[in-house]
Short mmCIF file of C-alpha atoms and ligand atoms in Angstrom, two decimals:
data_model
loop_
_atom_site.label_atom_id
_atom_site.label_comp_id
_atom_site.label_asym_id
_atom_site.label_seq_id
_atom_site.Cartn_x
_atom_site.Cartn_y
_atom_site.Cartn_z
CA MET A 156 12.46 -33.43 -5.86
CA ALA A 157 9.37 -34.44 -7.80
CA ILE A 158 7.60 -31.31 -8.87
CA ASN A 159 4.26 -32.34 -10.26
CA ASP A 160 2.37 -29.08 -10.14
CA VAL A 161 2.00 -26.76 -13.12
CA ALA A 162 4.47 -24.30 -11.61
CA TYR A 163 7.49 -24.49 -9.35
CA GLN A 164 10.34 -22.38 -8.04
CA LYS A 165 13.83 -23.00 -9.36
CA CYS A 166 17.20 -21.59 -8.39
CA ILE A 167 18.85 -19.77 -11.31
CA ASN A 168 22.36 -20.89 -10.29
CA PRO A 169 23.25 -23.68 -12.76
CA ASP A 170 25.48 -25.38 -10.18
CA CYS A 171 22.53 -25.58 -7.77
CA GLY A 172 19.28 -25.63 -9.75
CA ALA A 173 17.26 -26.60 -6.65
CA GLU A 174 13.49 -26.81 -7.18
CA PHE A 175 10.73 -26.01 -4.70
CA GLU A 176 6.95 -26.09 -4.66
CA CYS A 177 5.14 -22.77 -5.13
CA GLN A 178 3.41 -23.42 -1.79
CA GLU A 179 6.74 -22.79 -0.09
CA SER A 180 7.60 -19.27 0.93
CA MET A 181 11.18 -18.03 0.59
CA PHE A 182 12.85 -15.21 -1.22
CA LYS A 183 16.22 -16.75 -2.00
CA CYS A 184 17.39 -20.26 -2.69
CA PRO A 185 17.75 -21.81 0.77
CA ARG A 186 20.56 -24.03 -0.52
CA CYS A 187 22.88 -21.55 -2.22
CA GLY A 188 21.37 -18.09 -1.64
CA ASP A 189 20.93 -17.28 -5.34
CA LEU A 190 17.79 -15.92 -7.02
CA LEU A 191 14.68 -18.02 -7.57
CA ASP A 192 12.66 -18.14 -10.76
CA ILE A 193 9.14 -19.37 -11.39
CA GLN A 194 9.08 -22.15 -13.98
CA TYR A 195 6.03 -23.68 -15.63
CA ASN A 196 5.14 -27.08 -16.99
CA TRP A 197 3.56 -25.45 -20.02
CA ASP A 198 2.10 -28.68 -21.39
CA LYS A 199 -0.20 -28.79 -18.34
CA ILE A 200 -1.49 -25.23 -18.79
CA PRO A 201 -4.28 -24.37 -21.26
CA VAL A 202 -2.49 -21.38 -22.80
CA PRO A 203 -4.60 -19.90 -25.64
CA ASN A 204 -2.89 -20.45 -28.97
CA LYS A 205 -3.58 -16.86 -29.98
CA LEU A 206 -2.73 -13.84 -27.84
CA GLY A 207 -5.98 -12.15 -28.94
CA ALA A 208 -7.91 -14.45 -26.58
CA PHE A 209 -6.58 -12.49 -23.60
CA ALA A 210 -7.84 -9.16 -24.90
CA MET A 211 -11.42 -10.49 -25.15
CA ARG A 212 -11.53 -10.83 -21.37
CA TRP A 213 -11.10 -7.14 -20.74
CA ALA A 214 -14.70 -6.57 -21.79
CA ASN A 215 -15.92 -8.59 -18.78
CA ARG A 216 -15.85 -5.68 -16.36
CA ASP A 217 -18.01 -7.48 -13.83
CA ARG A 218 -15.47 -10.31 -13.51
CA LEU A 219 -12.58 -8.90 -11.53
CA LEU A 220 -9.97 -11.40 -12.69
CA ASP A 221 -10.86 -10.78 -16.33
CA PHE A 222 -10.79 -7.02 -15.83
CA SER A 223 -7.40 -7.03 -14.07
CA GLY A 224 -4.60 -6.09 -16.46
CA VAL A 225 -2.55 -8.77 -14.70
CA TRP A 226 -4.94 -11.69 -14.28
CA ARG A 227 -6.55 -11.62 -17.70
CA PHE A 228 -3.21 -13.08 -18.78
CA ARG A 229 -3.45 -15.68 -16.00
CA GLU A 230 -2.39 -18.72 -18.03
CA LEU A 231 0.99 -17.02 -18.51
CA LEU A 232 1.50 -16.73 -14.73
CA SER A 233 -0.31 -19.80 -13.59
CA PHE A 234 1.08 -20.39 -10.09
CA CYS A 235 -1.97 -20.11 -7.86
CA PRO A 236 -5.66 -21.04 -7.88
CA ASP A 237 -8.22 -18.36 -8.71
CA HIS A 238 -9.64 -18.18 -5.18
CA HIS A 239 -6.31 -16.86 -3.86
CA LYS A 240 -5.84 -14.31 -6.62
CA VAL A 241 -5.76 -10.70 -5.43
CA THR A 242 -6.74 -7.72 -7.56
CA ILE A 243 -7.53 -4.08 -6.84
CA GLY A 244 -7.96 -3.09 -10.48
CA GLU A 245 -4.29 -2.93 -11.50
CA GLY A 246 -3.08 -2.82 -15.06
CA GLN A 247 -5.73 -0.56 -16.62
CA THR A 248 -2.94 1.21 -18.47
CA ILE A 249 -2.54 2.65 -21.92
CA LEU A 250 0.09 2.70 -24.60
CA GLN A 251 0.15 6.23 -25.94
CA SER A 252 1.53 6.92 -29.39
CA ASN A 253 3.34 10.23 -28.94
CA ARG A 254 4.07 12.09 -32.18
CA ALA A 255 5.18 15.33 -30.53
CA ILE A 256 7.96 13.72 -28.53
CA ALA A 257 8.92 11.51 -31.48
CA GLU A 258 9.30 14.62 -33.65
CA HIS A 259 11.25 16.40 -30.94
CA LEU A 260 13.67 13.47 -30.83
CA GLY A 261 13.94 13.37 -34.63
CA MET A 262 12.09 10.06 -34.94
CA GLU A 263 9.44 9.10 -37.46
CA PRO A 264 6.19 10.43 -35.93
CA ASP A 265 4.39 7.10 -35.49
CA CYS A 266 7.32 5.27 -33.97
CA LEU A 267 7.30 6.32 -30.31
CA PHE A 268 4.99 4.79 -27.71
CA LEU A 269 4.70 5.54 -24.01
CA GLN A 270 3.46 2.75 -21.75
CA TYR A 271 1.92 4.74 -18.92
CA GLU A 272 2.01 2.75 -15.70
CA GLY A 273 1.11 5.81 -13.62
CA LEU A 274 -2.53 4.83 -14.12
CA ASN A 275 -2.25 1.97 -11.63
CA PRO A 276 -4.13 2.21 -8.30
CA SER A 277 -1.03 3.27 -6.36
CA GLY A 278 0.31 5.33 -9.27
CA SER A 279 3.18 3.10 -10.39
CA PHE A 280 3.98 -0.15 -12.19
CA LYS A 281 4.53 -1.87 -8.84
CA ASP A 282 0.86 -2.85 -8.62
CA ASN A 283 1.35 -5.37 -11.45
CA GLY A 284 3.88 -7.20 -9.33
CA MET A 285 1.95 -6.83 -6.09
CA ALA A 286 -1.22 -8.39 -7.52
CA ALA A 287 0.85 -11.51 -8.20
CA ALA A 288 3.00 -11.49 -5.05
CA PHE A 289 0.07 -10.83 -2.69
CA SER A 290 -1.79 -13.71 -4.35
CA HIS A 291 1.14 -15.92 -3.45
CA ALA A 292 1.20 -14.43 0.05
CA MET A 293 -2.49 -15.34 0.45
CA MET A 294 -1.80 -18.81 -0.93
CA VAL A 295 0.88 -19.46 1.70
CA GLY A 296 -1.23 -17.91 4.47
CA ALA A 297 1.02 -14.93 5.21
CA ARG A 298 -0.32 -12.57 7.88
CA SER A 299 2.37 -9.95 7.96
CA CYS A 300 4.61 -8.52 5.25
CA ALA A 301 7.47 -6.09 4.68
CA CYS A 302 9.52 -4.37 2.01
CA ALA A 303 12.43 -1.98 1.57
CA SER A 304 11.65 0.85 -0.78
CA THR A 305 12.67 3.98 -2.60
CA GLY A 306 8.97 4.82 -2.30
CA ASN A 307 6.77 3.19 -4.89
CA THR A 308 7.09 -0.34 -3.58
CA SER A 309 6.10 0.88 -0.13
CA ALA A 310 3.03 2.70 -1.50
CA SER A 311 1.92 -0.33 -3.45
CA VAL A 312 2.63 -2.82 -0.65
CA ALA A 313 0.74 -0.66 1.83
CA LEU A 314 -2.28 -0.53 -0.46
CA TYR A 315 -2.40 -4.25 -1.20
CA ALA A 316 -1.65 -5.23 2.40
CA HIS A 317 -4.59 -3.14 3.50
CA SER A 318 -6.94 -4.84 1.05
CA CYS A 319 -5.62 -8.30 2.05
CA GLY A 320 -5.95 -7.58 5.76
CA MET A 321 -2.23 -8.06 6.29
CA LYS A 322 0.05 -6.19 8.66
CA CYS A 323 2.70 -4.28 6.80
CA THR A 324 6.06 -2.69 7.60
CA VAL A 325 8.01 -0.64 5.09
CA PHE A 326 11.66 0.38 5.33
CA ILE A 327 12.82 3.57 3.66
CA GLY A 328 16.13 5.42 3.68
CA SER A 329 15.91 8.70 5.55
CA GLY A 330 15.70 11.65 3.18
CA ARG A 331 15.73 9.31 0.16
CA ILE A 332 12.05 9.15 -0.69
CA ALA A 333 9.78 11.52 -2.63
CA PHE A 334 7.02 13.01 -0.51
CA GLY A 335 4.11 11.75 -2.60
CA LYS A 336 5.24 8.18 -2.01
CA LEU A 337 5.92 8.62 1.70
CA SER A 338 2.46 10.15 2.08
CA GLN A 339 0.90 7.05 0.51
CA ALA A 340 2.62 4.56 2.82
CA MET A 341 1.51 6.53 5.87
CA ASP A 342 -1.98 7.12 4.55
CA TYR A 343 -2.56 3.44 3.70
CA GLY A 344 -1.64 2.50 7.23
CA ALA A 345 1.80 0.92 6.85
CA GLN A 346 4.22 0.99 9.75
CA THR A 347 6.95 3.11 8.19
CA ILE A 348 10.51 2.71 9.45
CA GLN A 349 12.98 5.29 8.26
CA ILE A 350 16.49 3.86 8.45
CA GLN A 351 19.52 6.12 8.62
CA GLY A 352 20.95 4.87 5.37
CA ASP A 353 20.17 4.40 1.70
CA PHE A 354 17.99 1.89 -0.15
CA ASP A 355 20.72 -0.73 -0.24
CA ASP A 356 20.96 -0.55 3.57
CA CYS A 357 17.18 -0.94 3.82
CA MET A 358 17.25 -3.89 1.44
CA ARG A 359 19.82 -5.66 3.59
CA GLN A 360 17.93 -4.96 6.82
CA VAL A 361 14.53 -6.01 5.50
CA GLN A 362 15.85 -9.41 4.43
CA ALA A 363 17.26 -9.97 7.90
CA VAL A 364 14.02 -8.84 9.55
CA CYS A 365 11.88 -11.05 7.30
CA THR A 366 14.09 -14.06 7.98
CA LYS A 367 14.11 -13.51 11.75
CA LEU A 368 10.42 -12.67 12.15
CA GLY A 369 8.99 -14.78 9.34
CA LEU A 370 7.50 -11.80 7.50
CA TYR A 371 6.53 -12.13 3.85
CA LEU A 372 8.99 -10.13 1.68
CA LEU A 373 7.58 -8.06 -1.18
CA ASN A 374 10.66 -6.68 -2.88
CA SER A 375 11.43 -7.80 -6.41
CA LEU A 376 13.67 -10.52 -4.95
CA ASN A 377 10.30 -12.21 -4.63
CA PRO A 378 10.01 -14.17 -7.90
CA PHE A 379 6.20 -14.09 -7.87
CA ARG A 380 6.26 -10.31 -8.11
CA LEU A 381 8.19 -10.49 -11.35
CA GLU A 382 5.54 -12.80 -12.80
CA GLY A 383 3.00 -9.98 -12.42
CA GLN A 384 5.36 -7.46 -14.00
CA LYS A 385 5.59 -9.60 -17.16
CA THR A 386 2.08 -8.41 -18.00
CA ILE A 387 3.34 -4.87 -18.73
CA MET A 388 4.93 -6.35 -21.84
CA TYR A 389 1.79 -8.31 -22.73
CA ARG A 390 -0.20 -5.09 -22.63
CA ILE A 391 2.33 -3.29 -24.84
CA ILE A 392 2.20 -5.89 -27.57
CA GLU A 393 -1.57 -6.19 -27.15
CA ALA A 394 -1.89 -2.43 -27.80
CA LEU A 395 0.25 -2.86 -30.92
CA GLY A 396 -2.12 -5.51 -32.28
CA TRP A 397 0.10 -8.31 -30.89
CA ASP A 398 3.01 -6.97 -32.83
CA VAL A 399 6.36 -6.79 -31.04
CA PRO A 400 8.04 -3.35 -31.07
CA ASP A 401 11.69 -3.04 -32.10
CA TRP A 402 12.78 -1.65 -28.75
CA ILE A 403 11.61 -1.61 -25.15
CA VAL A 404 13.20 1.14 -23.04
CA VAL A 405 13.02 0.82 -19.26
CA PRO A 406 14.62 2.56 -16.28
CA GLY A 407 16.98 0.36 -14.26
CA GLY A 408 16.94 0.42 -10.46
CA ASN A 409 16.67 -2.88 -8.62
CA LEU A 410 16.30 -4.43 -12.11
CA GLY A 411 13.04 -6.26 -11.46
CA ASN A 412 11.26 -4.86 -14.50
CA SER A 413 14.01 -5.54 -16.99
CA SER A 414 14.32 -9.09 -15.59
CA ALA A 415 10.58 -9.69 -15.81
CA PHE A 416 10.35 -8.26 -19.32
CA GLY A 417 13.13 -10.51 -20.60
CA LYS A 418 11.41 -13.54 -19.05
CA ALA A 419 8.08 -12.53 -20.60
CA PHE A 420 9.53 -12.41 -24.11
CA LEU A 421 11.55 -15.58 -23.64
CA GLU A 422 8.42 -17.48 -22.62
CA LEU A 423 6.22 -16.01 -25.36
CA LYS A 424 8.83 -17.01 -27.93
CA GLN A 425 9.16 -20.51 -26.49
CA LEU A 426 5.37 -20.86 -26.57
CA GLY A 427 5.29 -19.80 -30.22
CA LEU A 428 3.05 -16.83 -29.39
CA ILE A 429 5.52 -14.31 -30.87
CA ASP A 430 8.06 -14.87 -33.59
CA ARG A 431 10.76 -12.45 -32.44
CA VAL A 432 11.79 -10.63 -29.27
CA PRO A 433 12.38 -6.87 -29.13
CA ARG A 434 15.70 -5.34 -28.15
CA MET A 435 15.81 -3.82 -24.68
CA ALA A 436 17.54 -0.67 -23.45
CA ILE A 437 17.98 -0.33 -19.70
CA ILE A 438 18.69 3.17 -18.47
CA ASN A 439 20.49 4.00 -15.22
CA ALA A 440 21.05 7.40 -13.67
CA THR A 441 24.76 8.30 -13.72
CA GLY A 442 24.74 8.61 -9.92
CA ALA A 443 23.53 4.99 -9.58
CA ASP A 444 25.04 3.23 -12.56
CA THR A 445 26.24 -0.14 -11.26
CA LEU A 446 24.65 -2.03 -14.15
CA THR A 447 26.11 0.29 -16.77
CA ASP A 448 29.57 0.03 -15.27
CA LEU A 449 29.44 -3.74 -14.85
CA VAL A 450 28.08 -4.48 -18.32
CA ASN A 451 29.80 -1.84 -20.43
CA ASN A 452 33.15 -1.53 -18.65
CA LYS A 453 33.64 -4.76 -16.67
CA LYS A 454 32.04 -6.86 -19.43
CA LEU A 455 29.81 -8.76 -17.02
CA ALA A 456 27.45 -11.01 -19.01
CA TRP A 457 24.92 -13.83 -18.59
CA ASN A 458 27.33 -16.25 -20.23
CA ASN A 459 24.79 -19.04 -20.59
CA SER A 460 23.85 -18.68 -16.90
CA HIS A 461 27.49 -18.87 -15.71
CA VAL A 462 27.79 -15.28 -14.46
CA ASN A 463 31.24 -14.33 -13.21
CA GLN A 464 30.42 -13.76 -9.53
CA LYS A 465 33.93 -12.52 -8.76
CA ILE A 466 33.42 -9.42 -10.92
CA ILE A 467 30.29 -8.59 -8.90
CA ASP A 468 31.91 -9.33 -5.53
CA ASP A 469 34.96 -7.19 -6.33
CA TYR A 470 32.73 -4.37 -7.53
CA TYR A 471 30.63 -4.37 -4.38
CA ALA A 472 33.73 -4.66 -2.17
CA ASP A 473 35.05 -1.54 -3.85
CA LEU A 474 31.75 0.30 -3.27
CA THR A 475 31.95 -0.65 0.40
CA ALA A 476 35.62 0.38 0.70
CA ARG A 477 34.76 3.79 -0.79
CA HIS A 478 31.66 4.15 1.42
CA PHE A 479 29.82 4.75 -1.82
CA SER A 480 26.19 5.78 -1.62
CA PRO A 481 24.29 6.44 -4.87
CA HIS A 482 22.82 9.87 -5.59
CA THR A 483 20.33 10.95 -8.23
CA CYS A 484 17.27 13.18 -8.47
CA ALA A 485 15.52 10.04 -9.75
CA SER A 486 15.22 8.72 -6.19
CA ALA A 487 13.25 5.66 -7.38
CA ILE A 488 16.37 4.27 -9.05
CA GLU A 489 18.92 5.45 -6.48
CA ILE A 490 20.27 1.93 -6.00
CA SER A 491 23.84 0.65 -6.25
CA ARG A 492 23.43 -3.05 -5.42
CA PRO A 493 20.53 -4.16 -7.64
CA VAL A 494 19.18 -7.44 -6.31
CA ASN A 495 18.04 -8.75 -9.70
CA LEU A 496 21.37 -8.13 -11.41
CA LYS A 497 21.79 -11.71 -12.63
CA LYS A 498 18.26 -12.02 -13.98
CA CYS A 499 18.74 -8.70 -15.72
CA LEU A 500 21.86 -10.09 -17.41
CA ARG A 501 19.68 -12.92 -18.67
CA ALA A 502 17.18 -10.39 -20.03
CA ILE A 503 20.01 -8.53 -21.77
CA ASP A 504 21.03 -11.84 -23.32
CA VAL A 505 17.48 -12.72 -24.43
CA CYS A 506 16.70 -9.25 -25.80
CA ASN A 507 20.12 -8.32 -27.21
CA GLY A 508 19.99 -5.58 -24.62
CA ILE A 509 21.99 -2.47 -24.11
CA VAL A 510 22.65 -0.33 -21.05
CA ARG A 511 23.20 3.41 -20.76
CA ALA A 512 23.38 5.99 -17.99
CA VAL A 513 21.93 9.52 -18.16
CA THR A 514 22.58 12.58 -16.00
CA ASP A 515 20.09 14.18 -13.65
CA ALA A 516 19.89 17.25 -15.90
CA GLU A 517 19.02 15.01 -18.87
CA ILE A 518 16.42 13.18 -16.79
CA LEU A 519 14.74 16.40 -15.66
CA ASP A 520 14.65 17.89 -19.18
CA ALA A 521 13.19 14.63 -20.50
CA LYS A 522 10.62 14.64 -17.70
CA ALA A 523 9.54 18.16 -18.62
CA LEU A 524 9.37 17.18 -22.31
CA ILE A 525 7.07 14.30 -21.42
CA GLY A 526 5.01 16.57 -19.19
CA LYS A 527 4.65 19.19 -21.92
CA HIS A 528 3.62 16.74 -24.62
CA GLY A 529 1.54 14.08 -23.02
CA LEU A 530 1.65 12.15 -19.86
CA GLY A 531 3.46 13.41 -16.83
CA CYS A 532 5.79 11.01 -15.07
CA GLU A 533 8.26 10.94 -12.22
CA PRO A 534 12.00 11.46 -12.80
CA ALA A 535 13.02 7.76 -12.94
CA SER A 536 10.48 7.13 -15.70
CA ALA A 537 11.87 9.98 -17.77
CA ALA A 538 15.28 8.30 -17.82
CA THR A 539 13.78 6.26 -20.68
CA ILE A 540 13.36 9.25 -23.00
CA ALA A 541 16.73 10.68 -21.91
CA GLY A 542 18.33 7.32 -22.70
CA LEU A 543 16.52 7.02 -26.02
CA LYS A 544 17.96 10.39 -27.01
CA HIS A 545 21.47 8.97 -26.49
CA LEU A 546 20.71 5.81 -28.44
CA LEU A 547 19.28 7.78 -31.38
CA ALA A 548 22.36 10.04 -31.40
CA GLU A 549 24.63 6.98 -31.34
CA GLY A 550 22.69 5.48 -34.25
CA ILE A 551 21.88 2.38 -32.20
CA VAL A 552 18.14 3.01 -32.37
CA ALA A 553 17.05 3.87 -35.91
CA LYS A 554 14.73 6.85 -36.45
CA ASP A 555 12.09 4.57 -37.90
CA ALA A 556 12.38 1.86 -35.22
CA ARG A 557 9.22 1.31 -33.18
CA VAL A 558 10.12 2.10 -29.58
CA ALA A 559 8.04 1.60 -26.42
CA CYS A 560 9.23 3.48 -23.32
CA VAL A 561 7.87 2.33 -19.98
CA LEU A 562 6.77 5.32 -17.88
CA THR A 563 6.91 3.60 -14.53
CA GLY A 564 5.40 6.18 -12.16
CA HIS A 565 2.93 9.08 -12.04
CA THR A 566 4.15 12.67 -12.11
CA LEU A 567 2.45 13.50 -8.78
CA LYS A 568 4.64 10.95 -7.00
CA ASP A 569 7.40 13.56 -6.92
CA ALA A 570 5.79 16.97 -7.35
CA ASN A 571 8.81 18.60 -5.67
CA ALA A 572 11.07 17.54 -8.54
CA THR A 573 8.66 19.16 -11.00
CA VAL A 574 8.20 22.40 -9.07
CA ASP A 575 11.94 22.77 -8.43
CA TYR A 576 12.70 22.23 -12.13
CA HIS A 577 10.27 24.88 -13.31
CA LYS A 578 10.99 27.42 -10.59
CA ASP A 579 14.72 27.09 -11.12
CA LYS A 580 14.28 28.46 -14.70
CA GLN A 581 17.50 26.73 -15.82
CA GLY A 582 15.98 23.76 -17.63
CA GLU A 583 15.28 23.56 -21.37
CA PHE A 584 11.53 23.52 -20.68
CA SER A 585 11.32 25.50 -17.43
CA ASN A 586 7.89 27.11 -17.15
CA PRO A 587 7.83 29.05 -13.86
CA PRO A 588 4.72 30.81 -12.55
CA ILE A 589 4.60 34.53 -13.36
CA GLU A 590 4.01 36.96 -10.48
CA ALA A 591 1.11 39.33 -11.14
CA PRO A 592 -0.49 42.19 -9.19
CA ASN A 593 -4.15 41.76 -8.31
CA ASP A 594 -5.18 44.06 -11.17
CA LEU A 595 -7.17 43.04 -14.28
CA ASN A 596 -5.33 45.26 -16.78
CA GLU A 597 -1.94 44.11 -15.55
CA ILE A 598 -3.06 40.50 -15.62
CA ILE A 599 -4.37 40.81 -19.20
CA LYS A 600 -1.03 42.25 -20.35
CA LEU A 601 0.65 39.11 -19.11
CA ILE A 602 -1.51 36.60 -21.01
CA ARG A 603 0.47 35.05 -23.92
N1 F0G B 24 10.73 3.52 -11.88
C1 F0G B 24 10.09 3.73 -10.73
C2 F0G B 24 9.04 4.80 -10.70
C3 F0G B 24 10.40 2.97 -9.58
O1 F0G B 24 9.75 3.18 -8.44
C4 F0G B 24 11.42 2.00 -9.66
C5 F0G B 24 11.79 1.19 -8.51
C6 F0G B 24 12.05 1.82 -10.89
C7 F0G B 24 11.69 2.59 -11.98
C8 F0G B 24 13.11 0.80 -11.06
O2 F0G B 24 12.55 -0.43 -11.31
O3 F0G B 24 13.72 -1.81 -9.64
O4 F0G B 24 12.44 -2.82 -11.51
O5 F0G B 24 14.58 -1.65 -11.94
N2 F0G B 24 11.43 1.42 -7.34
C9 F0G B 24 11.66 0.54 -6.21
C10 F0G B 24 10.90 1.00 -5.00
C11 F0G B 24 13.05 0.17 -5.98
O6 F0G B 24 11.30 0.67 -3.88
O7 F0G B 24 9.87 1.63 -5.14
P1 F0G B 24 13.37 -1.77 -11.09
#
């Protein structure tokens, strides 16, 4: 097919490699069923030759596309005209240098950075991806959309759908979603369908529903969403003066972020805008550690795009035979069949990546550490610091390496996890409320 636009969709399966216009709407390769990627004809795009040019735009607060933390990098995700671009003010995030946590972990004090995505309009990183995916949805004239979710995707989809005037249905597993997130989906007017099953069941059902009813799918299977999520990495290196850190640490769930981050660095390197790529650590919860098991034990690898599908098929067949359902307090990453697995393997290849799994207890202690010393976050986000602790102990991450951890969601997304941790009094940082009589002298005695 002659693809003459600046951007096109391409199947990642090397034996297929089918290409499609961006104006077409699909979420899997219609020929072979594999994942789709967005590819660019870079020579037709006026990409600034210095990354600093993007930062200048942020000062234009009256121009929404310049102010957006996604669209001010628009030449690096140039798949739709400006008049279709959607923004609700996403990406106004900060990279916090956190000396206290660095010291606690035994790192050099100026080496740890927290990329706080909780500042997004819906309180998680998802808004970066939704700004891009909803722009594509507007471009193809979608009227109605859907997603499966462990919570944050549904909150973000509901918010963007509302501002785009689109109907929206979200699928969640019953009992598998933190209350803060469920409250958002309902409040923003999404039709919320609670399926008796886990996220992987919802993911399967939503694809079938979207195919049958022609709804626009907003999970990270959607390659346009991942284009928006690349900008999280642009903002990290921007905050470091366009210097690349030594490590990026990210939680792994459906593996959209890790996939997008790898693609971001690959493209920046190819464009000559950076001279090296960082290493990437992807952190699973032990109760949902498909990636860790496949990469570290089954030796699954990108293998120059020839991924051994049989290893994956056998693994999933075994999960099915055992009726396995993942379980972790980090409900956001409670996923055992990550849809972006192959793209994540590519990211691991590009970024010399490494994968680890951490326990719920480690996640909750790390979450409390982050809460105590800086920015609160939800459990899945704290897997980054818990994972970093492992990597420092193993000597894989050096104490003086510059590390950026992506805190993917706001602490208030899952207030129950926080309250339970502190009230339980068992955690390293538990800080329960102290009962006091309604008496001034008694109260004063209690003040530390
Ligand atoms: N952190 C948070 C707070 C999340 O909500 C998610 C995913 C992840 C990490 C994992 O990111 O999928 O890119 O590896 N949440 C999805 C949802 C699955 O439905 O909200 P990933």
